[in-house]
């Protein structure tokens, strides 16, 4: 979903909501509504990938989505600490917020590109897989409240439990949804989406990652007979609507005045550049070497690690902290630079690398 100017629509939505004089709802309302939108986006994205596409790109998806996210957090924490001078704990929290790539932006930007090979699947799968990792990691770090050995061990255990439970709930839920049904296609689209919301709640109640459960269920369901073209179009429209809701609401949380401070935009710009040009290639390239990708495909995957709604959602969790407005402002700058520069250049890069179909 893009305009002819090649500016990604999520960027336009975010900026418009930030600058227009629209009353902002409470952070709790924004948080809950954006989570609903992400459930829709992740479920639709998982169905778009399906098991067949995942089979050809599973190594890249898993390595970047899990190991790559943890490595990116570590590298980004070092960058944040050096650039901003904040404590290691706050550096790790900020790094965790900006580490995940974003499914809404990735699905939106790649939606108009006819990519040959598995590079698009790797990017889409990574964006769906690393969001639950980042969300679980930030929640565990905030609950721990420090960087002591005990707190980090508790955080690692909590994150592992969330991911395991989310995976199991997603596989079981997707298998149940894939059973033969006599429901008409239009109604099945609605029923499947409601079921995805129920899976999110089940996983959450079981102390698991609801986002991972929804994404995995979508992948399991993606290749079944229910996913005929008319049904795919229904879910694609719902995913586009979720994208609009997520970025419009998150734009209302942005304080333009804070972004104008030199201690916000300048370090934010430095983090964005180093994250894209240094941290992602250093962390991601070794992980992608065993994958069935050409050199051009690896380069594209490393370039197109786009940030968006999930980093912003995670960034809002930093607002109650000391100096939280400054920290969130830097997250916003990282996202704006990523979407505006990398997102706008994706079509040109795909042509340059010879990946356009």
XYZ file of C-alpha atoms in Angstrom:
357
model
C 0.000 0.000 0.000
C 1.998 3.006 -1.290
C 1.555 6.229 -3.180
C 3.201 6.918 -6.591
C 5.803 9.070 -4.801
C 7.085 5.848 -3.247
C 6.672 7.258 0.240
C 5.290 4.385 2.310
C 1.744 5.022 3.470
C 2.603 4.157 7.118
C 4.979 7.127 7.138
C 2.274 9.471 5.860
C -0.239 8.191 8.406
C 2.244 8.582 11.237
C 3.238 12.128 10.296
C -0.341 13.255 9.646
C -1.555 11.980 13.005
C 1.412 13.597 14.765
C 0.957 17.088 13.297
C -2.830 17.376 13.081
C -4.584 18.843 16.147
C -6.383 15.626 17.082
C -6.984 14.830 20.761
C -4.893 11.846 21.789
C -6.516 8.997 23.739
C -4.816 7.579 26.794
C -1.753 5.387 26.322
C -3.719 2.430 27.643
C -6.371 2.862 24.949
C -3.719 3.262 22.254
C -1.874 0.200 23.527
C -4.974 -2.000 23.468
C -6.197 -0.851 20.047
C -2.766 -1.172 18.450
C -2.469 -4.702 19.842
C -5.790 -5.585 18.180
C -4.517 -4.108 14.904
C -1.286 -6.110 15.190
C -3.245 -9.316 15.751
C -5.032 -8.672 12.444
C -1.783 -7.779 10.647
C 0.158 -10.768 11.977
C -2.624 -13.250 11.280
C -2.981 -11.964 7.726
C 0.791 -11.943 7.279
C 1.125 -15.509 8.531
C -1.553 -16.707 6.104
C 0.200 -14.896 3.280
C 3.383 -16.840 4.024
C 1.924 -20.297 4.654
C 3.864 -23.473 5.198
C 4.978 -23.917 1.581
C 6.708 -20.538 1.360
C 8.132 -20.949 4.854
C 9.626 -24.324 3.887
C 11.991 -22.601 1.433
C 13.006 -19.831 3.838
C 12.764 -21.331 7.312
C 16.438 -20.915 8.210
C 16.486 -17.190 7.456
C 13.192 -16.625 9.282
C 14.209 -18.498 12.442
C 17.800 -17.292 12.581
C 16.962 -13.628 12.053
C 13.705 -13.767 14.010
C 15.193 -15.289 17.158
C 19.004 -15.209 17.273
C 19.146 -12.106 15.096
C 16.792 -10.171 17.353
C 18.807 -10.990 20.469
C 22.049 -10.103 18.673
C 20.539 -6.861 17.388
C 19.464 -5.918 20.914
C 23.016 -6.480 22.172
C 24.581 -4.468 19.344
C 22.003 -1.716 19.545
C 22.446 -1.443 23.327
C 26.139 -0.741 22.796
C 25.298 1.882 20.160
C 22.670 3.536 22.378
C 25.011 3.653 25.374
C 27.825 5.223 23.345
C 25.592 7.690 21.496
C 23.371 8.805 24.394
C 25.376 8.107 27.542
C 22.357 6.712 29.377
C 22.742 3.790 31.771
C 23.231 0.257 30.453
C 19.774 -0.722 31.687
C 18.044 2.113 29.819
C 20.271 1.433 26.801
C 19.104 -2.181 26.771
C 15.453 -1.154 27.071
C 15.753 1.339 24.208
C 17.673 -1.207 22.109
C 14.973 -3.815 22.710
C 12.333 -1.347 21.544
C 14.059 -0.542 18.238
C 15.433 -4.020 17.450
C 12.362 -5.710 15.891
C 11.451 -5.168 12.276
C 7.798 -4.373 11.724
C 5.211 -6.547 9.934
C 2.918 -3.639 9.060
C 5.635 -1.710 7.237
C 7.307 -4.792 5.718
C 4.026 -6.221 4.381
C 3.011 -2.764 3.126
C 6.283 -1.937 1.366
C 6.866 -5.419 -0.082
C 3.240 -5.796 -1.142
C 3.851 -3.966 -4.400
C 7.127 -5.697 -5.207
C 7.227 -8.814 -7.359
C 10.223 -10.416 -5.687
C 11.663 -13.596 -7.060
C 13.215 -16.095 -4.659
C 12.737 -16.422 -0.909
C 14.033 -12.994 0.186
C 10.525 -11.547 0.568
C 9.456 -14.547 2.629
C 12.507 -14.169 4.884
C 11.712 -10.501 5.527
C 8.013 -11.116 6.118
C 8.669 -14.136 8.310
C 11.354 -12.327 10.293
C 9.056 -9.371 10.943
C 6.357 -11.689 12.233
C 8.716 -13.806 14.330
C 10.896 -11.140 15.914
C 8.019 -8.988 17.167
C 6.944 -11.566 19.774
C 10.615 -11.967 20.741
C 11.058 -8.221 21.219
C 7.753 -7.792 23.045
C 8.479 -10.700 25.403
C 12.022 -9.477 26.008
C 10.973 -5.909 26.873
C 8.207 -7.107 29.206
C 10.670 -9.388 31.003
C 13.307 -6.646 31.314
C 10.807 -4.138 32.665
C 9.557 -6.702 35.176
C 13.141 -7.425 36.277
C 13.907 -3.745 36.789
C 17.692 -4.090 36.592
C 20.648 -5.826 34.922
C 21.593 -8.074 37.831
C 22.339 -11.715 37.092
C 19.148 -12.864 38.783
C 17.006 -10.355 36.899
C 18.526 -11.339 33.554
C 18.042 -15.040 34.297
C 14.406 -14.418 35.198
C 13.979 -12.374 32.009
C 15.465 -15.166 29.873
C 13.233 -17.777 31.512
C 10.132 -15.635 31.144
C 10.847 -14.913 27.481
C 11.508 -18.586 26.721
C 8.234 -19.603 28.361
C 6.280 -16.979 26.439
C 7.700 -18.094 23.106
C 7.223 -21.811 23.773
C 3.622 -21.414 24.902
C 2.864 -19.060 22.003
C 4.287 -21.563 19.517
C 2.279 -24.475 20.920
C -0.973 -22.501 21.078
C -0.417 -21.230 17.531
C 0.216 -24.680 16.065
C -2.773 -26.221 17.854
C -5.049 -23.297 17.007
C -4.021 -23.245 13.355
C -4.599 -26.989 13.074
C -8.113 -26.633 14.517
C -8.937 -23.712 12.223
C -7.763 -25.706 9.209
C -10.309 -28.474 9.774
C -12.955 -28.710 7.029
C -15.752 -26.215 7.491
C -19.044 -25.601 5.755
C -19.065 -21.906 6.696
C -19.341 -19.627 3.688
C -16.109 -17.899 2.719
C -17.162 -14.394 3.714
C -18.274 -15.536 7.140
C -15.253 -17.794 7.511
C -12.941 -14.801 7.143
C -14.670 -13.121 10.069
C -14.794 -16.336 12.112
C -11.091 -17.024 11.524
C -10.193 -13.513 12.640
C -12.286 -13.845 15.795
C -10.612 -17.185 16.441
C -7.215 -15.502 16.085
C -8.235 -13.034 18.774
C -9.275 -15.938 20.982
C -5.897 -17.630 20.410
C -4.160 -14.429 21.469
C -6.122 -14.421 24.733
C -5.556 -18.131 25.379
C -1.796 -17.768 24.900
C -1.734 -14.641 27.039
C -3.644 -16.318 29.876
C -1.176 -19.222 29.718
C 1.713 -16.722 30.093
C 2.629 -17.138 26.435
C 3.118 -14.775 23.509
C -0.263 -14.091 21.961
C 1.358 -12.407 18.963
C 3.464 -15.488 18.186
C 0.392 -17.722 18.578
C -1.557 -15.628 16.070
C 1.302 -15.489 13.554
C 1.990 -19.238 13.740
C -1.725 -20.041 13.433
C -1.850 -17.936 10.285
C 1.104 -19.840 8.811
C -0.490 -23.216 9.613
C -3.784 -22.100 8.087
C -2.235 -20.373 5.083
C -2.073 -23.299 2.664
C -5.484 -24.815 3.420
C -8.396 -24.853 1.042
C -10.065 -22.004 2.916
C -7.482 -19.606 1.543
C -8.952 -19.244 -1.943
C -8.360 -15.915 -3.681
C -11.616 -14.233 -2.500
C -10.809 -15.053 1.118
C -7.236 -13.861 0.756
C -8.571 -10.514 -0.495
C -10.840 -10.193 2.535
C -7.977 -10.745 4.942
C -5.681 -8.447 2.928
C -8.231 -5.639 3.312
C -8.489 -6.318 7.036
C -4.700 -6.249 7.303
C -4.596 -2.904 5.474
C -7.229 -1.540 7.856
C -5.146 -2.729 10.812
C -2.158 -0.894 9.363
C -4.144 2.366 9.166
C -5.405 2.008 12.739
C -1.961 1.171 14.182
C -0.059 4.056 12.609
C -2.803 6.641 13.038
C -3.102 5.868 16.751
C 0.654 5.704 17.333
C 1.056 9.020 15.535
C -1.140 10.602 18.205
C 1.402 9.609 20.876
C 4.192 11.629 19.215
C 5.141 15.020 20.664
C 6.552 17.013 17.749
C 8.120 19.479 20.171
C 10.134 16.707 21.801
C 11.395 15.543 18.403
C 12.801 19.029 17.786
C 15.172 18.815 20.745
C 18.798 18.306 19.740
C 19.260 15.714 22.497
C 16.486 13.674 20.844
C 16.739 13.920 17.075
C 20.539 13.945 16.885
C 21.169 10.748 18.902
C 18.055 9.209 17.341
C 19.514 9.828 13.890
C 22.848 8.342 14.953
C 21.160 5.226 16.344
C 19.081 4.811 13.172
C 22.114 5.055 10.878
C 24.337 2.744 12.942
C 21.523 0.244 13.452
C 20.899 -0.038 9.706
C 24.461 0.313 8.405
C 26.458 -1.530 11.065
C 24.454 -3.568 13.581
C 22.069 -5.332 11.182
C 24.742 -6.344 8.637
C 27.205 -7.490 11.338
C 24.554 -9.528 13.164
C 22.547 -10.705 10.177
C 25.134 -11.685 7.560
C 26.622 -14.674 9.459
C 23.110 -15.929 10.190
C 22.096 -15.737 6.524
C 25.154 -17.513 5.097
C 23.656 -21.030 5.518
C 20.333 -19.909 3.997
C 19.442 -20.650 0.385
C 19.908 -17.058 -0.732
C 21.978 -15.456 -3.439
C 24.371 -12.643 -2.588
C 21.863 -10.101 -3.916
C 19.070 -11.614 -1.835
C 21.190 -11.493 1.319
C 22.022 -7.863 0.627
C 18.363 -7.006 0.178
C 17.310 -8.774 3.383
C 20.010 -6.946 5.325
C 18.959 -3.607 3.798
C 15.211 -3.936 4.260
C 15.000 -4.450 8.035
C 12.283 -1.825 8.381
C 11.073 -0.399 11.687
C 7.522 0.696 12.382
C 4.520 0.116 14.621
C 6.021 -2.501 16.942
C 9.071 -0.404 17.928
C 6.709 2.503 18.574
C 4.391 0.313 20.642
C 7.366 -0.931 22.659
C 8.653 2.624 22.942
C 5.459 3.799 24.642
C 6.317 1.414 27.493
C 9.376 3.596 28.167
C 7.354 6.781 28.713
C 6.715 6.210 32.449
C 10.470 5.843 33.077
C 12.779 8.659 34.108
C 13.551 10.692 30.963
C 10.967 8.543 29.191
C 9.865 11.281 26.785
C 13.412 11.644 25.473
C 13.804 7.874 25.104
C 10.502 7.569 23.238
C 11.421 10.521 21.036
C 14.579 8.695 19.944
C 12.521 5.587 19.128
C 10.249 7.758 16.969
C 13.244 9.239 15.130
C 14.637 5.754 14.435
C 11.281 4.655 13.008
C 10.829 7.799 10.893
C 14.309 7.481 9.387
C 13.852 3.769 8.689
C 10.469 4.118 7.003
C 11.295 7.332 5.126
C 14.745 6.328 3.840
C 14.871 2.519 3.696
C 11.163 2.072 2.973
C 11.191 4.604 0.133
C 14.325 3.074 -1.417
C 13.087 -0.533 -1.444
C 11.763 -0.380 -5.066
C 15.026 1.139 -6.326
C 17.130 -1.377 -4.403
C 15.152 -4.359 -5.725
C 15.707 -3.116 -9.280
C 19.373 -2.414 -8.645
C 19.929 -5.921 -7.276
C 17.941 -7.517 -10.085
C 15.297 -8.951 -7.736
C 12.185 -7.453 -9.331
C 10.075 -10.039 -11.121
